[in-house]
PDB file of C-alpha atoms in Angstrom:
ATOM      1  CA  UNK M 278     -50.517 -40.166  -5.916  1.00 58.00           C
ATOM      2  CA  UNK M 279     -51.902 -37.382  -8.283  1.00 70.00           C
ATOM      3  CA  UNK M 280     -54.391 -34.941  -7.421  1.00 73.00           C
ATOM      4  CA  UNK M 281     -56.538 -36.624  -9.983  1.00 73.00           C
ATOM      5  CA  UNK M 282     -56.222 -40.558  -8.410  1.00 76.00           C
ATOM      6  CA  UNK M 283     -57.355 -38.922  -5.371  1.00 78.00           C
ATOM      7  CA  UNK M 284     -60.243 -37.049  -7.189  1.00 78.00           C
ATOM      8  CA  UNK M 285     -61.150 -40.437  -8.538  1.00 78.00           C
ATOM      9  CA  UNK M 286     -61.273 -41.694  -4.876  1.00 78.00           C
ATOM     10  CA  UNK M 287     -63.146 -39.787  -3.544  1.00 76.00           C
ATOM     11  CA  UNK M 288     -65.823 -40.067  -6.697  1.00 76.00           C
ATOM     12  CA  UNK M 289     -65.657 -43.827  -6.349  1.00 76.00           C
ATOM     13  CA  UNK M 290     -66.601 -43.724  -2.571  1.00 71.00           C
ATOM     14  CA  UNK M 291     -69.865 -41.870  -2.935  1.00 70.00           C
ATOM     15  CA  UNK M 292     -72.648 -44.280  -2.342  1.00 63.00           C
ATOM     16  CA  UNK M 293     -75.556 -45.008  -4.891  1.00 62.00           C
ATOM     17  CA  UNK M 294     -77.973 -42.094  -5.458  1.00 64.00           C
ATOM     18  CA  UNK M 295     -75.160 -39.752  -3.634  1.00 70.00           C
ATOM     19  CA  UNK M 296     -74.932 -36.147  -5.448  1.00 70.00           C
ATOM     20  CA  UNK M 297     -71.078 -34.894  -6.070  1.00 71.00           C
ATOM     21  CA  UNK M 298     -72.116 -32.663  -3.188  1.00 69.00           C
ATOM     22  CA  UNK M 299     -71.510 -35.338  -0.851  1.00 72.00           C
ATOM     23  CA  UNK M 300     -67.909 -34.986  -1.088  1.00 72.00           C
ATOM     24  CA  UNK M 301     -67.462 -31.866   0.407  1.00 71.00           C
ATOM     25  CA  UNK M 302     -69.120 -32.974   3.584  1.00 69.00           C
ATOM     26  CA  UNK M 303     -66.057 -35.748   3.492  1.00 70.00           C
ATOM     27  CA  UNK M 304     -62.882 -33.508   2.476  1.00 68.00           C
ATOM     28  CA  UNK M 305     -63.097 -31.046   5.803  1.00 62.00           C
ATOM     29  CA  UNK M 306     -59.349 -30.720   6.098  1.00 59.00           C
ATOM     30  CA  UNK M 307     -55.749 -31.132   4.189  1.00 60.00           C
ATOM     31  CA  UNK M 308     -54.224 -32.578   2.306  1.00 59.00           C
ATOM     32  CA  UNK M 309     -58.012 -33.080   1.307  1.00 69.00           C
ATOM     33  CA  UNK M 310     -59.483 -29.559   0.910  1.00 70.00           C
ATOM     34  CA  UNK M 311     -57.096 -29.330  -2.489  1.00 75.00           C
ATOM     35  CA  UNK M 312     -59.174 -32.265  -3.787  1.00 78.00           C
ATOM     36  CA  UNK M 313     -62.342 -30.845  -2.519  1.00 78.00           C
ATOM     37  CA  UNK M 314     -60.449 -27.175  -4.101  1.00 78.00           C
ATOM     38  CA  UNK M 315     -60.401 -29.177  -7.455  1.00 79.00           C
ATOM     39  CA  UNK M 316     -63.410 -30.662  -7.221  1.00 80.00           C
ATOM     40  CA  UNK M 317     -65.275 -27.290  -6.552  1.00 81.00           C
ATOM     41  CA  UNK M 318     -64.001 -25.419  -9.295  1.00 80.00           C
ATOM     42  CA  UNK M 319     -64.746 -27.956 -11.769  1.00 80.00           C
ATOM     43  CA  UNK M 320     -68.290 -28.266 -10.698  1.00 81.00           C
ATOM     44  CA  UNK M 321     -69.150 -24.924 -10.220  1.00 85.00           C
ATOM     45  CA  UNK M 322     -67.795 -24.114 -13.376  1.00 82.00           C
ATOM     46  CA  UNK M 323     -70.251 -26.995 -14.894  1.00 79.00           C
ATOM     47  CA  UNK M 324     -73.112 -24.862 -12.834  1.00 82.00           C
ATOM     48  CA  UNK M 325     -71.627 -21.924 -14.581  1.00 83.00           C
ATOM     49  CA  UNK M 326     -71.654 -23.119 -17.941  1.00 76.00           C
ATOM     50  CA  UNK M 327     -75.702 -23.226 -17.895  1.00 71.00           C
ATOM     51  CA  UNK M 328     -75.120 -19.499 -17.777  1.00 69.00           C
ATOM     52  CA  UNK M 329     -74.429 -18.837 -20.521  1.00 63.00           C
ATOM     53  CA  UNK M 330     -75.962 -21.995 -21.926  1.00 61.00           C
ATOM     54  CA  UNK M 331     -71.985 -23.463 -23.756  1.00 60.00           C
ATOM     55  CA  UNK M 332     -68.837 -24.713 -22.584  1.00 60.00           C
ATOM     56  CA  UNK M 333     -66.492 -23.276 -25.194  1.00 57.00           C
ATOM     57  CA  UNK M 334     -63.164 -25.347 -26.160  1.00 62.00           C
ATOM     58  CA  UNK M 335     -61.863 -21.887 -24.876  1.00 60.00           C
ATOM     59  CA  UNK M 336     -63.057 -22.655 -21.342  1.00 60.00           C
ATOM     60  CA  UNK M 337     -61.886 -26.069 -21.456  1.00 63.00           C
ATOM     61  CA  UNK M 338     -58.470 -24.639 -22.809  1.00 65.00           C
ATOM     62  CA  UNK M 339     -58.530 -22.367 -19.721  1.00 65.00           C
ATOM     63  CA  UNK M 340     -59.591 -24.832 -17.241  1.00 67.00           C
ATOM     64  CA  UNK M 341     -56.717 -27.337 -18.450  1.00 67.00           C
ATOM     65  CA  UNK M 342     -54.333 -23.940 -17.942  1.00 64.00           C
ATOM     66  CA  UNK M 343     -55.355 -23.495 -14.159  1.00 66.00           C
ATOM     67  CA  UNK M 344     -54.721 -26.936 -13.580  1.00 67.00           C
ATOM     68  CA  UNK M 345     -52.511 -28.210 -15.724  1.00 65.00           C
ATOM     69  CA  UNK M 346     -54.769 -31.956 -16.868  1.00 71.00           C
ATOM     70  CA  UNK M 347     -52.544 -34.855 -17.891  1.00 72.00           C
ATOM     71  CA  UNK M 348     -53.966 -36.325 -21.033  1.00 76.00           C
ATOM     72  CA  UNK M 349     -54.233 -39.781 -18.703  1.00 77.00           C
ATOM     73  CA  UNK M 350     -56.282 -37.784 -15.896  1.00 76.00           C
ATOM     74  CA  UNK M 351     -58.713 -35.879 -18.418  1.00 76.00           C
ATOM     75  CA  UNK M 352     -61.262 -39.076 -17.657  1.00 77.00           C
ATOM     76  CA  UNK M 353     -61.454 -38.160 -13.871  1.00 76.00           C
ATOM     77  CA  UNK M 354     -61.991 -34.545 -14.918  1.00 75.00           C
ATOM     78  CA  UNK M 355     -64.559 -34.788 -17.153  1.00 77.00           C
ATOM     79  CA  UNK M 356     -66.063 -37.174 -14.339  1.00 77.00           C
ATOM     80  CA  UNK M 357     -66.656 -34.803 -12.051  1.00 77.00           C
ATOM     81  CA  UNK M 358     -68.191 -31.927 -14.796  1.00 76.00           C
ATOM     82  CA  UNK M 359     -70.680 -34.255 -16.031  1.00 76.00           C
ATOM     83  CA  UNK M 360     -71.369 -35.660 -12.448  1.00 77.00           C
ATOM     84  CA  UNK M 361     -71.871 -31.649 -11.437  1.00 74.00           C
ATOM     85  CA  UNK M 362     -73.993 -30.614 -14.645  1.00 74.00           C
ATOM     86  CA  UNK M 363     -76.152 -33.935 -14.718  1.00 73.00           C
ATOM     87  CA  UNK M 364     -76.812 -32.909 -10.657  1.00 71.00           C
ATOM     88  CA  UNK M 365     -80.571 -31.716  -9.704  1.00 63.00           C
ATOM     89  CA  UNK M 366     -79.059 -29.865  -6.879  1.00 70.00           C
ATOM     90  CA  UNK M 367     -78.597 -25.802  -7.981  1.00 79.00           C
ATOM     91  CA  UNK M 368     -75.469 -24.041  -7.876  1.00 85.00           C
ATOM     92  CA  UNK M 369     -76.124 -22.193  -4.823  1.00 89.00           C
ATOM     93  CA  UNK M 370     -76.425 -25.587  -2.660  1.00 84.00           C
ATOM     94  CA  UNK M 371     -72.708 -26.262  -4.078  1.00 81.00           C
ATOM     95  CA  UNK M 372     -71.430 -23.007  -3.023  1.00 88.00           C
ATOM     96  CA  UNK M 373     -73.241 -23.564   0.600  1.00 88.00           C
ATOM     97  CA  UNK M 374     -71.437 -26.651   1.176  1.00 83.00           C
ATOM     98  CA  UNK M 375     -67.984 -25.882   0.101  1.00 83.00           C
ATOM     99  CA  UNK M 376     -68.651 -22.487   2.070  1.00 88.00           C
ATOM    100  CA  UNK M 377     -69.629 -24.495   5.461  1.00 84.00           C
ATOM    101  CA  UNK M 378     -66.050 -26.866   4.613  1.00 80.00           C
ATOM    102  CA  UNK M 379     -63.542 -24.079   4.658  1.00 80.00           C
ATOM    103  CA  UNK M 380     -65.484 -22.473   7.801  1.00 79.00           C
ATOM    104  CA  UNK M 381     -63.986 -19.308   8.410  1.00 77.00           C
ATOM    105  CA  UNK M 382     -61.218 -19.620   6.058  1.00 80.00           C
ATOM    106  CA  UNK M 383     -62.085 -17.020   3.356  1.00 83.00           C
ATOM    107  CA  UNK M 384     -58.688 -17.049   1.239  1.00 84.00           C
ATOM    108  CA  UNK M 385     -59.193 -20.203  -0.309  1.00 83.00           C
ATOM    109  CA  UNK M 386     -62.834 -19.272  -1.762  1.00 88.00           C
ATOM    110  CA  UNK M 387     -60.998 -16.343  -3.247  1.00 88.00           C
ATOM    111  CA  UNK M 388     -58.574 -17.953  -5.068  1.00 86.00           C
ATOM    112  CA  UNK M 389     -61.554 -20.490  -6.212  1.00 86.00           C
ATOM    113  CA  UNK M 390     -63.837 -17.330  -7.261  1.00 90.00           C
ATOM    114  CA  UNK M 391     -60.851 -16.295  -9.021  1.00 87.00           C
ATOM    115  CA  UNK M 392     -60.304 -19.343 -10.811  1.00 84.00           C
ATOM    116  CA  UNK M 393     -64.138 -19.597 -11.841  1.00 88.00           C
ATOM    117  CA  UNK M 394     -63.491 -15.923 -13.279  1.00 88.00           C
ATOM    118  CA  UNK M 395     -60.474 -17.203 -15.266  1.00 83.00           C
ATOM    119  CA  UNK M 396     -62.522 -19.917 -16.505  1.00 80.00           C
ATOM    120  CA  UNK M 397     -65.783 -17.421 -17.371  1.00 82.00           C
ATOM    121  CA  UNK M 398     -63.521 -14.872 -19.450  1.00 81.00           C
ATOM    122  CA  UNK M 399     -61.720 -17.488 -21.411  1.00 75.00           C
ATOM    123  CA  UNK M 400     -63.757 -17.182 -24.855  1.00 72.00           C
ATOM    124  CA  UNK M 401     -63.161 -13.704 -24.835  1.00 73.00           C
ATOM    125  CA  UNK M 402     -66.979 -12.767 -23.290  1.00 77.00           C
ATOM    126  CA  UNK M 403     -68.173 -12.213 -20.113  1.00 81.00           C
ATOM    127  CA  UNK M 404     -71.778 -13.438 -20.443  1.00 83.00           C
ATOM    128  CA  UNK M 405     -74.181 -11.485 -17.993  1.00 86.00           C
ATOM    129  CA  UNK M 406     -74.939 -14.208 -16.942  1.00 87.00           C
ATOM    130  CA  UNK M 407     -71.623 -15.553 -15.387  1.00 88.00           C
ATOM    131  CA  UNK M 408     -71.397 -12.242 -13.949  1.00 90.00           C
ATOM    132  CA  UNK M 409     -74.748 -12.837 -12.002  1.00 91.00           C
ATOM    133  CA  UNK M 410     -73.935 -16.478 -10.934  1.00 92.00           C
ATOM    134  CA  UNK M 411     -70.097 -15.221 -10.019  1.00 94.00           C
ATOM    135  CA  UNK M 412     -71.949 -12.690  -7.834  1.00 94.00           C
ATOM    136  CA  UNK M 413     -74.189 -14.890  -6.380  1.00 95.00           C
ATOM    137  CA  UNK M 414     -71.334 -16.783  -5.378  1.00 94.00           C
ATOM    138  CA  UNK M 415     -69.452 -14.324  -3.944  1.00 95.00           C
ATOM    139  CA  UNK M 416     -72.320 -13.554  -1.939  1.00 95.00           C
ATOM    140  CA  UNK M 417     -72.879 -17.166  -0.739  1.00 95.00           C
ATOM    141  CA  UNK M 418     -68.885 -17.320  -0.211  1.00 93.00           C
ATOM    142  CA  UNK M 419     -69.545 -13.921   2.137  1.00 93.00           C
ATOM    143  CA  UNK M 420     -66.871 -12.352   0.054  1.00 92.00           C
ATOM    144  CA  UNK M 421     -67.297  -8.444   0.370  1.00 89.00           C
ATOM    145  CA  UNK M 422     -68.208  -7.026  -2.414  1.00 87.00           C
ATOM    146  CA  UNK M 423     -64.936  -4.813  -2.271  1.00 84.00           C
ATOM    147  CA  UNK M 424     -62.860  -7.850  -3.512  1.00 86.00           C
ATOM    148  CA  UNK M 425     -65.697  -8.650  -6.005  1.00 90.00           C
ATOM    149  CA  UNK M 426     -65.247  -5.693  -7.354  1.00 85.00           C
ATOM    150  CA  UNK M 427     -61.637  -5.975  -7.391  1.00 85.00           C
ATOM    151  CA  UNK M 428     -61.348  -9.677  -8.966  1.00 86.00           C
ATOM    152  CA  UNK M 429     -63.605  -8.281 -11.977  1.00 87.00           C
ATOM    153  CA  UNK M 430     -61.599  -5.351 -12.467  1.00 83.00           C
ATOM    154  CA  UNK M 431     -58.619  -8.109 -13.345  1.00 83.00           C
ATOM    155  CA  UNK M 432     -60.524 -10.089 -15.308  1.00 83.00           C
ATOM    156  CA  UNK M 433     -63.419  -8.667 -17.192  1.00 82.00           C
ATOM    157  CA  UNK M 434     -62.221  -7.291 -20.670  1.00 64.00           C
ATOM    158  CA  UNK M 435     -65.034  -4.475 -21.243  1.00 62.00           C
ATOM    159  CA  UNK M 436     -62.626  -1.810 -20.067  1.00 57.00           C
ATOM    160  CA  UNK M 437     -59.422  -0.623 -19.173  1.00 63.00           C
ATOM    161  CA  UNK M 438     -58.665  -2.293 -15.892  1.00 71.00           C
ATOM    162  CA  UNK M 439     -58.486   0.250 -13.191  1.00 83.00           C
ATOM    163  CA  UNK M 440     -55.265  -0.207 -11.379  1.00 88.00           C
ATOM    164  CA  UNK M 441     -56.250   1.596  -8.204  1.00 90.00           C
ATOM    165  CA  UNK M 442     -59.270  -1.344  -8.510  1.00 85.00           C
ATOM    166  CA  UNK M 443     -56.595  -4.494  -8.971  1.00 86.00           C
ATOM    167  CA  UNK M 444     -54.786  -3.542  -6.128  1.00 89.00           C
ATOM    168  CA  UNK M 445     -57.921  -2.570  -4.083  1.00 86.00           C
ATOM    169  CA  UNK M 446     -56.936   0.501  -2.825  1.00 89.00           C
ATOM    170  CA  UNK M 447     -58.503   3.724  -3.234  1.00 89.00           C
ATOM    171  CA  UNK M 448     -57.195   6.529  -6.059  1.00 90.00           C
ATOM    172  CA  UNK M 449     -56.792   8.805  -3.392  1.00 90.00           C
ATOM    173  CA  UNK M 450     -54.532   6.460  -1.709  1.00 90.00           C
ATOM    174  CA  UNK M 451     -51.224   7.723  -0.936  1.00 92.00           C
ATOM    175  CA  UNK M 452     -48.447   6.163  -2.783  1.00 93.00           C
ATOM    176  CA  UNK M 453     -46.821   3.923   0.479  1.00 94.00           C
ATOM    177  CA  UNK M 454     -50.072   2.506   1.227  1.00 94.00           C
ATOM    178  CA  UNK M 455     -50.432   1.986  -2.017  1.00 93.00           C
ATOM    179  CA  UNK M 456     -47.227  -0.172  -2.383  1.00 95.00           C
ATOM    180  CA  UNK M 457     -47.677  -1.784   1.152  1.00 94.00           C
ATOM    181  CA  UNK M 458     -51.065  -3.416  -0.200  1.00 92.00           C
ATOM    182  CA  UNK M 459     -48.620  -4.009  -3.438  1.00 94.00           C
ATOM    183  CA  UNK M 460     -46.020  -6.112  -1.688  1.00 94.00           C
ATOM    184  CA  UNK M 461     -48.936  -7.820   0.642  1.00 93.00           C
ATOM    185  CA  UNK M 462     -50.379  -9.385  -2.587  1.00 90.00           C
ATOM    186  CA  UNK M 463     -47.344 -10.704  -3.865  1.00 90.00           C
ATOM    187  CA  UNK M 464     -46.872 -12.270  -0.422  1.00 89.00           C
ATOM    188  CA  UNK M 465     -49.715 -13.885  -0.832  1.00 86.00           C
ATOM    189  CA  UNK M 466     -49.945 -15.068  -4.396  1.00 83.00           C
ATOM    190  CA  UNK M 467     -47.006 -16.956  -4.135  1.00 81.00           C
ATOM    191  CA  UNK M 468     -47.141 -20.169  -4.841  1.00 76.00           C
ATOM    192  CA  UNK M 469     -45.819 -21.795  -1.615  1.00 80.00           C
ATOM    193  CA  UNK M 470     -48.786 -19.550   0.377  1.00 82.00           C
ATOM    194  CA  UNK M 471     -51.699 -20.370  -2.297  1.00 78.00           C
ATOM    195  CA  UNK M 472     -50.896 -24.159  -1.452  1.00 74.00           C
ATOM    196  CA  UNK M 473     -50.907 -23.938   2.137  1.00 76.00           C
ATOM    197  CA  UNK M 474     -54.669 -22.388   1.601  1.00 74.00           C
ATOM    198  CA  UNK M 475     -55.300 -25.512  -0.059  1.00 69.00           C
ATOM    199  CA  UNK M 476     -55.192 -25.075  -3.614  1.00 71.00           C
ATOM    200  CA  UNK M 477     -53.382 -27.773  -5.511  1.00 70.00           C
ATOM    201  CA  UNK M 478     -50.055 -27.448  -6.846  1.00 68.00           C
ATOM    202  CA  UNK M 479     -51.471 -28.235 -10.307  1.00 62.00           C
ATOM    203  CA  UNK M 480     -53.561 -24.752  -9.647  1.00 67.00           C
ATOM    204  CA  UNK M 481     -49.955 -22.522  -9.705  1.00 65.00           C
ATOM    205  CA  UNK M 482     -51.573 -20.720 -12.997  1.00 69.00           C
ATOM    206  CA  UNK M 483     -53.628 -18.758 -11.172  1.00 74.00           C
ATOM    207  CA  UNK M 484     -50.676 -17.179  -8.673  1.00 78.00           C
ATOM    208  CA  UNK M 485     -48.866 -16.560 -12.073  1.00 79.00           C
ATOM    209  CA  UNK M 486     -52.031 -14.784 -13.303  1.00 79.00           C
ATOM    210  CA  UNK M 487     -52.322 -12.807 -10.117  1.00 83.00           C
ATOM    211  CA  UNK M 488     -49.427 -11.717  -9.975  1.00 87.00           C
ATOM    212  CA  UNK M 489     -48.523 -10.175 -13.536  1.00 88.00           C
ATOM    213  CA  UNK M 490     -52.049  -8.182 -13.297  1.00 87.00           C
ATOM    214  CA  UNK M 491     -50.844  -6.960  -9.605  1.00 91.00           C
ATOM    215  CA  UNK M 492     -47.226  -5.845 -10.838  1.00 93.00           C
ATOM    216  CA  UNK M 493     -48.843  -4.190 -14.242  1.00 90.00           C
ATOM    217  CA  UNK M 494     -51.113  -2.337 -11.467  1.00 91.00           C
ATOM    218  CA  UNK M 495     -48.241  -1.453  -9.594  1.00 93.00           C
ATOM    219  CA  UNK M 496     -45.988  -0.414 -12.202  1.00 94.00           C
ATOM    220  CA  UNK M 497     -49.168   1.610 -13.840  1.00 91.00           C
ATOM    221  CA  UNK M 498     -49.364   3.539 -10.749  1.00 93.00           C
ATOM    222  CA  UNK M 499     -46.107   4.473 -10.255  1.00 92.00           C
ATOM    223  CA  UNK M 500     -45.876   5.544 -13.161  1.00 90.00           C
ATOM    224  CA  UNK M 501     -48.673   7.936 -12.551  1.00 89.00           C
ATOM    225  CA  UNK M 502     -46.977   9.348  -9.620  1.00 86.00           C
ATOM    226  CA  UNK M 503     -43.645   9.578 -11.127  1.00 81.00           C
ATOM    227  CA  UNK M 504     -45.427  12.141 -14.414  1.00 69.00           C
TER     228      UNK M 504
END
């Protein structure tokens, strides 16, 4: 069964006048959390959207990219964004709950931060906006602001990305810590490792994403090091 029947499932069993926040309560543990994974991205980036007040084709384009949408699943998709933007409850009582279901796991809200930040930069502007609600987010998630920091140096096109910021070390790091931190994040962007934190196989994008921007950090600073 697809990622996508199950999405539908789990839509289908909400009782009337039940908000789309009601599934997270339900999806606690896996094989689940990657539906509940899905599930959050899709509706937070339907909260995010109002930030900036459009959902460009380019954001669709990008969301379809992260998790690769079978023309016959696009329905259950589009589902759960209208379910999430038609919702009275605010963005910050979505990222509460989904916060509270992956308990002290704090990997698996990074990769979804990450994905809402792949989604945000997609048309090519980085709204202030989205920046304040990714934030926000962030802060809700109790994700230091160290790996904030480090997730919009990646993404965010209003500057050169720092590499020394990618990798999350400091400049004045010497040039084996610097590659031990290296080799640690391409442990863990591998595909095999970002499943077993719950995201969906259909969500392998985003490790390919991570890991040409960690490499290009990599190979920048060497490079530095080597003049």
């Amino acid at each position: 069964m697809s990622i996508w029947s199950r999405i539908s499932e789990a839509i289908a069993a909400l009782r009337a006048g039940e908000s789309l926040g009601a599934v997270f309560e339900r999806l606690r543990t896996p094989p689940e959390q990657s539906v509940a994974f899905t599930i959050a991205v899709i509706a937070l980036s339907a909260k995010m959207a109002k930030a900036d007040g459009q959902v460009t084709r380019n954001e669709v384009s990008a969301f379809r990219e992260v998790f690769a949408i079978a023309p016959e699943d696009e329905a259950a998709a589009a589902r759960v964004f209208n379910l999430a933007r038609q919702d009275v409850a605010g963005f910050e009582e979505y990222a509460t709950r989904i916060r509270r279901m992956f308990g002290a796991r704090t990997e698996p809200l990074r990769d979804l931060l990450e994905g809402l930040f792949y989604i945000a930069i997609a048309d090519d502007h980085y709204h202030p906006g989205e920046d304040a609600f990714l934030e926000r987010v962030a802060a809700i998630f109790e994700i230091p602001e160290s790996d904030f920091r480090t997730l919009r140096a990646r993404f965010v096109p209003d500057a050169v990305p720092d590499p020394y910021a990618v990798l999350g070390v400091s400049p004045d790091a010497p040039l084996d810590e610097v590659r031990q931190r290296w080799r640690a994040q391409v442990r863990a962007c591998h595909p095999d490792v970002m499943q077993a934190r719950g995201l969906p196989q259909e969500a392998v994008k985003l490790s390919e994403k991570r890991l040409i921007d960690i490499n290009r950090a990599w190979e920048e600073i060497s490079r530095r090091h080597a003049a």
